[in-house]
mmCIF file of C-alpha atoms in Angstrom:
data_model
loop_
_atom_site.group_PDB
_atom_site.id
_atom_site.type_symbol
_atom_site.label_atom_id
_atom_site.label_comp_id
_atom_site.label_asym_id
_atom_site.label_seq_id
_atom_site.Cartn_x
_atom_site.Cartn_y
_atom_site.Cartn_z
ATOM 1 C CA MET A 113 126.087 126.179 85.776
ATOM 2 C CA ILE A 114 126.249 122.635 87.057
ATOM 3 C CA PRO A 115 129.542 121.839 85.225
ATOM 4 C CA THR A 116 131.303 124.347 87.487
ATOM 5 C CA VAL A 117 130.467 122.131 90.447
ATOM 6 C CA THR A 118 130.488 118.705 88.835
ATOM 7 C CA LYS A 119 133.997 119.252 87.617
ATOM 8 C CA ASN A 120 135.307 118.935 91.161
ATOM 9 C CA TYR A 121 132.681 117.182 93.268
ATOM 10 C CA GLN A 122 131.606 113.593 93.689
ATOM 11 C CA ASN A 123 128.480 114.718 95.575
ATOM 12 C CA VAL A 124 126.342 117.813 95.083
ATOM 13 C CA VAL A 125 123.288 119.339 96.749
ATOM 14 C CA ILE A 126 120.856 121.347 94.633
ATOM 15 C CA SER A 127 118.225 123.676 96.081
ATOM 16 C CA THR A 128 115.412 125.115 93.953
ATOM 17 C CA GLY A 129 114.700 127.953 96.366
ATOM 18 C CA ASN A 130 111.121 129.116 96.854
ATOM 19 C CA ILE A 131 109.296 127.808 93.775
ATOM 20 C CA ILE A 132 106.186 129.809 94.625
ATOM 21 C CA ASN A 133 108.002 132.841 93.259
ATOM 22 C CA ASN A 134 108.547 131.017 89.962
ATOM 23 C CA GLU A 135 104.846 130.138 89.687
ATOM 24 C CA LEU A 136 105.679 126.433 89.924
ATOM 25 C CA GLY A 137 104.202 125.725 93.329
ATOM 26 C CA GLN A 138 100.704 124.546 92.386
ATOM 27 C CA ARG A 139 101.525 121.590 90.149
ATOM 28 C CA LYS A 140 102.241 117.875 90.453
ATOM 29 C CA SER A 141 105.290 117.248 92.624
ATOM 30 C CA ASN A 142 107.334 115.588 89.861
ATOM 31 C CA GLU A 143 106.646 118.530 87.548
ATOM 32 C CA GLU A 144 107.539 121.035 90.250
ATOM 33 C CA LEU A 145 110.818 119.267 90.945
ATOM 34 C CA TYR A 146 111.853 118.933 87.306
ATOM 35 C CA ASP A 147 111.066 122.531 86.388
ATOM 36 C CA GLY A 148 112.585 123.853 89.613
ATOM 37 C CA LEU A 149 115.840 122.005 88.908
ATOM 38 C CA LYS A 150 115.800 123.153 85.303
ATOM 39 C CA ILE A 151 115.522 126.803 86.349
ATOM 40 C CA THR A 152 118.242 126.359 88.972
ATOM 41 C CA LEU A 153 120.727 124.522 86.774
ATOM 42 C CA HIS A 154 120.152 126.018 83.354
ATOM 43 C CA SER A 155 119.033 129.619 83.760
ATOM 44 C CA ASP A 156 120.980 132.471 82.226
ATOM 45 C CA PRO A 157 123.467 133.541 84.932
ATOM 46 C CA ASN A 158 122.906 137.163 83.893
ATOM 47 C CA ALA A 159 119.141 137.022 84.339
ATOM 48 C CA GLU A 160 118.102 139.263 87.209
ATOM 49 C CA ARG A 161 114.979 137.269 88.079
ATOM 50 C CA VAL A 162 116.943 134.121 88.922
ATOM 51 C CA VAL A 163 119.726 134.388 91.489
ATOM 52 C CA VAL A 164 121.772 131.200 91.599
ATOM 53 C CA GLU A 165 124.705 130.772 93.947
ATOM 54 C CA ILE A 166 127.366 128.113 93.464
ATOM 55 C CA ASP A 167 128.865 127.107 96.797
ATOM 56 C CA LYS A 168 132.147 125.591 95.629
ATOM 57 C CA LEU A 169 133.296 124.892 99.183
ATOM 58 C CA HIS A 170 130.481 122.418 99.853
ATOM 59 C CA GLY A 171 129.500 121.435 96.309
ATOM 60 C CA ARG A 172 126.077 123.087 96.343
ATOM 61 C CA VAL A 173 123.944 124.877 93.768
ATOM 62 C CA LEU A 174 121.476 127.155 95.535
ATOM 63 C CA CYS A 175 118.692 129.162 93.922
ATOM 64 C CA ALA A 176 117.517 132.394 95.562
ATOM 65 C CA THR A 177 118.697 131.447 99.052
ATOM 66 C CA GLN A 178 118.621 135.007 100.348
ATOM 67 C CA GLU A 179 115.049 135.490 99.178
ATOM 68 C CA LEU A 180 114.088 132.210 100.847
ATOM 69 C CA ASN A 181 115.706 133.231 104.130
ATOM 70 C CA ASN A 182 113.954 136.599 103.964
ATOM 71 C CA LYS A 183 110.621 134.851 103.495
ATOM 72 C CA LEU A 184 111.297 132.577 106.473
ATOM 73 C CA THR A 185 112.088 135.513 108.748
ATOM 74 C CA GLU A 186 109.093 137.686 107.800
ATOM 75 C CA ASN A 187 107.354 136.075 110.760
ATOM 76 C CA GLY A 188 108.733 134.830 114.068
ATOM 77 C CA ARG A 189 109.848 131.185 114.146
ATOM 78 C CA ASN A 190 106.989 130.329 116.500
ATOM 79 C CA GLU A 191 104.556 131.873 113.990
ATOM 80 C CA ILE A 192 105.454 129.541 111.122
ATOM 81 C CA SER A 193 105.295 125.786 110.627
ATOM 82 C CA ILE A 194 107.972 124.030 108.555
ATOM 83 C CA GLY A 195 107.217 120.571 107.249
ATOM 84 C CA ALA A 196 109.257 118.356 104.948
ATOM 85 C CA LYS A 197 108.972 115.056 103.125
ATOM 86 C CA ILE A 198 112.006 112.947 102.247
ATOM 87 C CA PHE A 199 111.780 110.726 99.172
ATOM 88 C CA LEU A 200 114.160 107.774 99.241
ATOM 89 C CA ASN A 201 114.398 104.775 96.931
ATOM 90 C CA ARG A 202 117.412 102.991 98.387
ATOM 91 C CA GLN A 203 118.474 102.033 101.881
ATOM 92 C CA SER A 204 121.023 104.566 103.138
ATOM 93 C CA THR A 205 121.150 106.191 106.562
ATOM 94 C CA GLU A 206 123.774 108.558 105.141
ATOM 95 C CA CYS A 207 121.188 109.856 102.679
ATOM 96 C CA VAL A 208 118.700 110.502 105.488
ATOM 97 C CA GLN A 209 121.344 112.373 107.464
ATOM 98 C CA GLU A 210 122.454 114.386 104.436
ATOM 99 C CA ALA A 211 118.869 115.317 103.643
ATOM 100 C CA VAL A 212 117.967 116.542 107.141
ATOM 101 C CA ASP A 213 121.268 118.394 107.570
ATOM 102 C CA ALA A 214 120.836 120.110 104.199
ATOM 103 C CA LEU A 215 117.263 121.080 105.101
ATOM 104 C CA LEU A 216 118.279 122.694 108.385
ATOM 105 C CA ASN A 217 121.320 124.368 106.859
ATOM 106 C CA ILE A 218 119.709 125.797 103.727
ATOM 107 C CA LEU A 219 116.612 127.000 105.566
ATOM 108 C CA ASN A 220 118.915 128.323 108.315
ATOM 109 C CA VAL A 221 116.762 126.979 111.160
ATOM 110 C CA THR A 222 117.533 124.974 114.286
ATOM 111 C CA HIS A 223 114.515 122.711 113.927
ATOM 112 C CA VAL A 224 111.575 121.840 111.698
ATOM 113 C CA ASP A 225 108.089 120.939 112.842
ATOM 114 C CA ASN A 226 107.663 117.649 111.025
ATOM 115 C CA VAL A 227 109.426 115.325 108.591
ATOM 116 C CA VAL A 228 107.685 112.511 106.713
ATOM 117 C CA LEU A 229 109.708 109.669 105.206
ATOM 118 C CA ALA A 230 108.613 107.992 101.959
ATOM 119 C CA TYR A 231 110.704 104.875 101.326
ATOM 120 C CA HIS A 232 110.092 102.821 98.184
ATOM 121 C CA PRO A 233 112.947 100.422 97.422
ATOM 122 C CA ASN A 234 110.766 98.597 94.883
ATOM 123 C CA VAL A 235 109.253 101.577 93.201
ATOM 124 C CA VAL A 236 105.998 101.596 91.256
ATOM 125 C CA ASN A 237 106.564 103.985 88.380
ATOM 126 C CA ALA A 238 104.038 106.449 87.030
ATOM 127 C CA THR A 239 103.029 104.180 84.154
ATOM 128 C CA GLN A 240 102.194 101.285 86.461
ATOM 129 C CA ALA A 241 100.225 103.532 88.786
ATOM 130 C CA THR A 242 98.251 104.953 85.872
ATOM 131 C CA THR A 243 97.447 101.443 84.644
ATOM 132 C CA THR A 244 96.187 100.468 88.109
ATOM 133 C CA GLN A 245 94.006 103.554 88.239
ATOM 134 C CA VAL A 246 92.369 102.766 84.924
ATOM 135 C CA LYS A 247 91.613 99.178 85.940
ATOM 136 C CA SER A 248 90.130 99.956 89.352
ATOM 137 C CA PRO A 249 88.361 103.313 89.538
ATOM 138 C CA CYS A 250 86.438 104.189 92.663
ATOM 139 C CA SER A 251 83.370 104.929 90.592
ATOM 140 C CA GLU A 252 82.967 101.168 90.205
ATOM 141 C CA GLY A 253 82.931 100.766 93.982
ATOM 142 C CA ASN A 254 86.104 98.735 93.911
ATOM 143 C CA ALA A 255 88.500 99.519 96.767
ATOM 144 C CA SER A 256 91.289 97.480 95.206
ATOM 145 C CA THR A 257 95.020 97.545 95.830
ATOM 146 C CA THR A 258 96.615 100.966 96.027
ATOM 147 C CA PRO A 259 100.367 101.683 96.338
ATOM 148 C CA SER A 260 99.807 102.039 100.103
ATOM 149 C CA GLU A 261 98.026 98.703 100.455
ATOM 150 C CA GLY A 262 100.774 96.877 98.606
ATOM 151 C CA TRP A 263 103.811 98.140 100.540
ATOM 152 C CA SER A 264 104.313 95.046 102.718
ATOM 153 C CA GLN A 265 103.685 92.664 99.873
ATOM 154 C CA ARG A 266 106.062 94.428 97.496
ATOM 155 C CA ASN A 267 108.887 95.051 99.962
ATOM 156 C CA GLY A 268 108.598 92.124 102.357
ATOM 157 C CA GLU A 269 110.454 91.627 105.624
ATOM 158 C CA LYS A 270 113.649 92.970 104.098
ATOM 159 C CA GLY A 271 111.909 96.226 103.245
ATOM 160 C CA ILE A 272 110.470 96.739 106.727
ATOM 161 C CA ALA A 273 113.855 95.929 108.295
ATOM 162 C CA GLU A 274 115.496 98.564 106.088
ATOM 163 C CA LEU A 275 112.751 101.062 106.883
ATOM 164 C CA LYS A 276 113.295 100.611 110.629
ATOM 165 C CA VAL A 277 116.988 101.453 110.223
ATOM 166 C CA LEU A 278 116.178 104.573 108.208
ATOM 167 C CA TYR A 279 113.513 105.653 110.669
ATOM 168 C CA LYS A 280 115.912 105.209 113.579
ATOM 169 C CA GLN A 281 118.174 107.786 111.906
ATOM 170 C CA LEU A 282 115.280 110.252 111.924
ATOM 171 C CA GLU A 283 114.548 109.425 115.556
ATOM 172 C CA GLN A 284 117.967 110.766 116.512
ATOM 173 C CA TYR A 285 116.981 114.184 115.178
ATOM 174 C CA ALA A 286 113.662 113.996 117.019
ATOM 175 C CA GLN A 287 115.439 113.154 120.259
ATOM 176 C CA GLN A 288 117.661 116.201 119.731
ATOM 177 C CA GLN A 289 114.539 118.338 119.171
ATOM 178 C CA LYS A 290 115.628 119.143 115.623
ATOM 179 C CA ILE A 291 112.450 117.503 114.316
ATOM 180 C CA LYS A 292 109.319 117.945 116.418
ATOM 181 C CA GLN A 293 107.139 115.273 114.790
ATOM 182 C CA LEU A 294 107.940 112.265 112.631
ATOM 183 C CA GLY A 295 105.756 110.806 109.913
ATOM 184 C CA ILE A 296 105.727 107.919 107.471
ATOM 185 C CA ALA A 297 104.191 107.607 104.014
ATOM 186 C CA ASP A 298 102.439 104.847 102.082
ATOM 187 C CA LEU A 299 102.612 102.000 104.592
ATOM 188 C CA ASP A 300 99.781 99.516 104.934
ATOM 189 C CA ALA A 301 98.442 98.768 108.429
ATOM 190 C CA LYS A 302 100.717 95.748 108.910
ATOM 191 C CA ALA A 303 103.957 97.619 108.185
ATOM 192 C CA LEU A 304 102.852 100.696 110.111
ATOM 193 C CA GLN A 305 101.992 98.620 113.169
ATOM 194 C CA GLU A 306 105.387 96.889 113.136
ATOM 195 C CA LEU A 307 107.276 100.159 112.768
ATOM 196 C CA HIS A 308 105.169 101.922 115.382
ATOM 197 C CA SER A 309 105.526 99.152 117.984
ATOM 198 C CA GLN A 310 109.331 99.205 117.889
ATOM 199 C CA ALA A 311 109.946 102.936 117.505
ATOM 200 C CA GLU A 312 111.433 104.971 120.335
ATOM 201 C CA VAL A 313 109.750 108.047 118.843
ATOM 202 C CA PRO A 314 106.573 106.659 117.221
ATOM 203 C CA PRO A 315 105.320 108.408 114.088
ATOM 204 C CA SER A 316 102.495 110.849 114.680
ATOM 205 C CA ILE A 317 101.691 111.357 110.982
ATOM 206 C CA ALA A 318 100.726 108.742 108.398
ATOM 207 C CA GLN A 319 100.300 109.565 104.741
ATOM 208 C CA VAL A 320 98.443 107.407 102.252
ATOM 209 C CA ASN A 321 98.550 107.706 98.460
ATOM 210 C CA LEU A 322 95.094 107.703 96.946
ATOM 211 C CA ALA A 323 96.234 107.952 93.326
ATOM 212 C CA ALA A 324 94.659 104.587 92.501
ATOM 213 C CA CYS A 325 91.509 104.874 94.607
ATOM 214 C CA CYS A 326 89.639 107.191 96.952
ATOM 215 C CA VAL A 327 89.119 104.866 99.923
ATOM 216 C CA VAL A 328 91.582 104.641 102.818
ATOM 217 C CA PRO A 329 91.793 100.979 103.953
ATOM 218 C CA ALA A 330 89.648 100.420 107.056
ATOM 219 C CA ASP A 331 92.408 98.696 109.048
ATOM 220 C CA LEU A 332 94.736 101.622 108.419
ATOM 221 C CA GLN A 333 92.075 104.102 109.510
ATOM 222 C CA GLU A 334 91.434 102.080 112.670
ATOM 223 C CA PHE A 335 95.125 101.838 113.575
ATOM 224 C CA CYS A 336 95.680 105.567 113.120
ATOM 225 C CA LYS A 337 92.605 106.382 115.196
ATOM 226 C CA GLU A 338 93.606 104.001 117.985
ATOM 227 C CA HIS A 339 97.150 105.374 118.191
ATOM 228 C CA GLU A 340 96.251 109.025 117.521
ATOM 229 C CA LEU A 341 98.126 109.359 114.255
ATOM 230 C CA VAL A 342 97.117 112.175 111.934
ATOM 231 C CA LEU A 343 96.120 110.488 108.671
ATOM 232 C CA ASN A 344 96.733 112.567 105.541
ATOM 233 C CA THR A 345 96.370 111.812 101.856
ATOM 234 C CA HIS A 346 98.748 112.746 99.049
ATOM 235 C CA SER A 347 99.349 112.194 95.333
ATOM 236 C CA ASP A 348 103.155 112.073 95.136
ATOM 237 C CA PRO A 349 104.629 109.403 92.854
ATOM 238 C CA GLU A 350 106.918 106.843 94.444
ATOM 239 C CA LEU A 351 109.726 107.947 92.125
ATOM 240 C CA LEU A 352 109.784 111.725 91.882
ATOM 241 C CA LEU A 353 112.222 112.005 88.995
ATOM 242 C CA PRO A 354 113.346 109.148 86.707
ATOM 243 C CA GLU A 355 117.101 108.847 86.193
ATOM 244 C CA GLU A 356 116.892 109.641 82.493
ATOM 245 C CA GLN A 357 115.182 112.951 83.229
ATOM 246 C CA PHE A 358 117.712 113.947 85.861
ATOM 247 C CA ASP A 359 120.597 112.929 83.611
ATOM 248 C CA GLY A 360 119.345 115.473 81.106
ATOM 249 C CA LEU A 361 119.651 118.179 83.761
ATOM 250 C CA ALA A 362 122.884 117.044 85.442
ATOM 251 C CA PRO A 363 124.737 114.601 83.163
ATOM 252 C CA GLY A 364 126.791 111.996 84.991
ATOM 253 C CA TYR A 365 124.892 112.339 88.259
ATOM 254 C CA THR A 366 122.202 110.200 89.861
ATOM 255 C CA ILE A 367 119.749 111.261 92.563
ATOM 256 C CA ASP A 368 120.511 109.858 96.014
ATOM 257 C CA TRP A 369 117.648 111.566 97.827
ATOM 258 C CA SER A 370 115.191 114.400 97.398
ATOM 259 C CA LEU A 371 112.957 116.347 99.733
ATOM 260 C CA ARG A 372 110.194 118.902 99.588
ATOM 261 C CA TYR A 373 109.647 121.508 102.284
ATOM 262 C CA GLN A 374 106.632 123.721 102.889
ATOM 263 C CA VAL A 375 106.356 126.720 105.186
ATOM 264 C CA HIS A 376 102.965 127.859 106.486
ATOM 265 C CA VAL A 377 102.001 130.859 108.604
ATOM 266 C CA ARG A 378 100.278 129.214 111.557
ATOM 267 C CA CYS A 379 97.501 131.678 112.351
ATOM 268 C CA ARG A 380 96.345 131.998 108.733
ATOM 269 C CA GLY A 381 97.358 128.648 107.260
ATOM 270 C CA VAL A 382 98.945 130.477 104.334
ATOM 271 C CA LEU A 383 101.671 128.717 102.349
ATOM 272 C CA THR A 384 104.508 131.233 102.233
ATOM 273 C CA ALA A 385 107.387 129.113 100.891
ATOM 274 C CA LYS A 386 107.827 125.799 99.141
ATOM 275 C CA GLY A 387 110.837 124.187 97.506
ATOM 276 C CA TYR A 388 112.870 121.090 96.784
ATOM 277 C CA ILE A 389 116.379 120.014 97.757
ATOM 278 C CA VAL A 390 118.146 117.161 95.975
ATOM 279 C CA GLY A 391 121.287 115.227 96.824
ATOM 280 C CA ALA A 392 123.103 113.649 93.869
ATOM 281 C CA SER A 393 126.364 111.863 93.239
ATOM 282 C CA LYS A 394 128.566 110.569 90.449
ATOM 283 C CA PRO A 395 129.341 106.844 90.260
ATOM 284 C CA SER A 396 132.611 106.073 91.998
ATOM 285 C CA GLN A 397 135.678 105.713 89.812
ATOM 286 C CA ALA A 398 135.938 102.083 90.826
ATOM 287 C CA ASN A 399 132.630 101.399 89.075
ATOM 288 C CA ASN A 400 133.501 103.254 85.903
#
């Protein structure tokens, strides 16, 4: 299906729809994304169980959008909570804007409850993370460097400066009440403090990756407690989908950004919808 769009478009947006219906929603995030994209891009167009729509006007491939919208409207908007996480590996405010706009448009909502930004310009791949985990297990009582603890060291002043620019783009949506709460992922206490002190809309959520160890750094815990940030843990890789994997699904395209959204029914805490949206582009002709 993707060739129908790629034939004419430099940029495409791909939505997996509600992956809970495809029994993909209880796996590792990179596995969920890959299999969700595979179903969306390579399913038999005549298969009744998979409804894929190609929006040629906007260059979008959308899986089961009507079913997703039906699921979102089963309850009143004030009865559900919509949260999202944007995964970005290069500095681009355009990518942040494209991601949030696509989220609001595809979910057909005027606002979401929270958006967390994960920015890793110097990504630690899955192999490196696995190696770190083997060398420093928590069972040995060693609270050694995790991906979160190393963010400032790996990305430096340039990285934090880029992050501030990206975060400012999200702040604009918060100021317009299109995002109710902002969050940030994988920062150490130093980087989080610098971002927080200069933000017009300070983050109220901090996520830390405990893939390499089970202990949240004490200084990070203290900062979040002092500034009333909700501190959550996660196990998402810094790079959700390697380029070679995505190239096998959409040849000639590279991922610019990706996001995951989750929809919960507030009173019961039940996860009712979950999916991924990806923005991708072809290299410009000038670079070919």
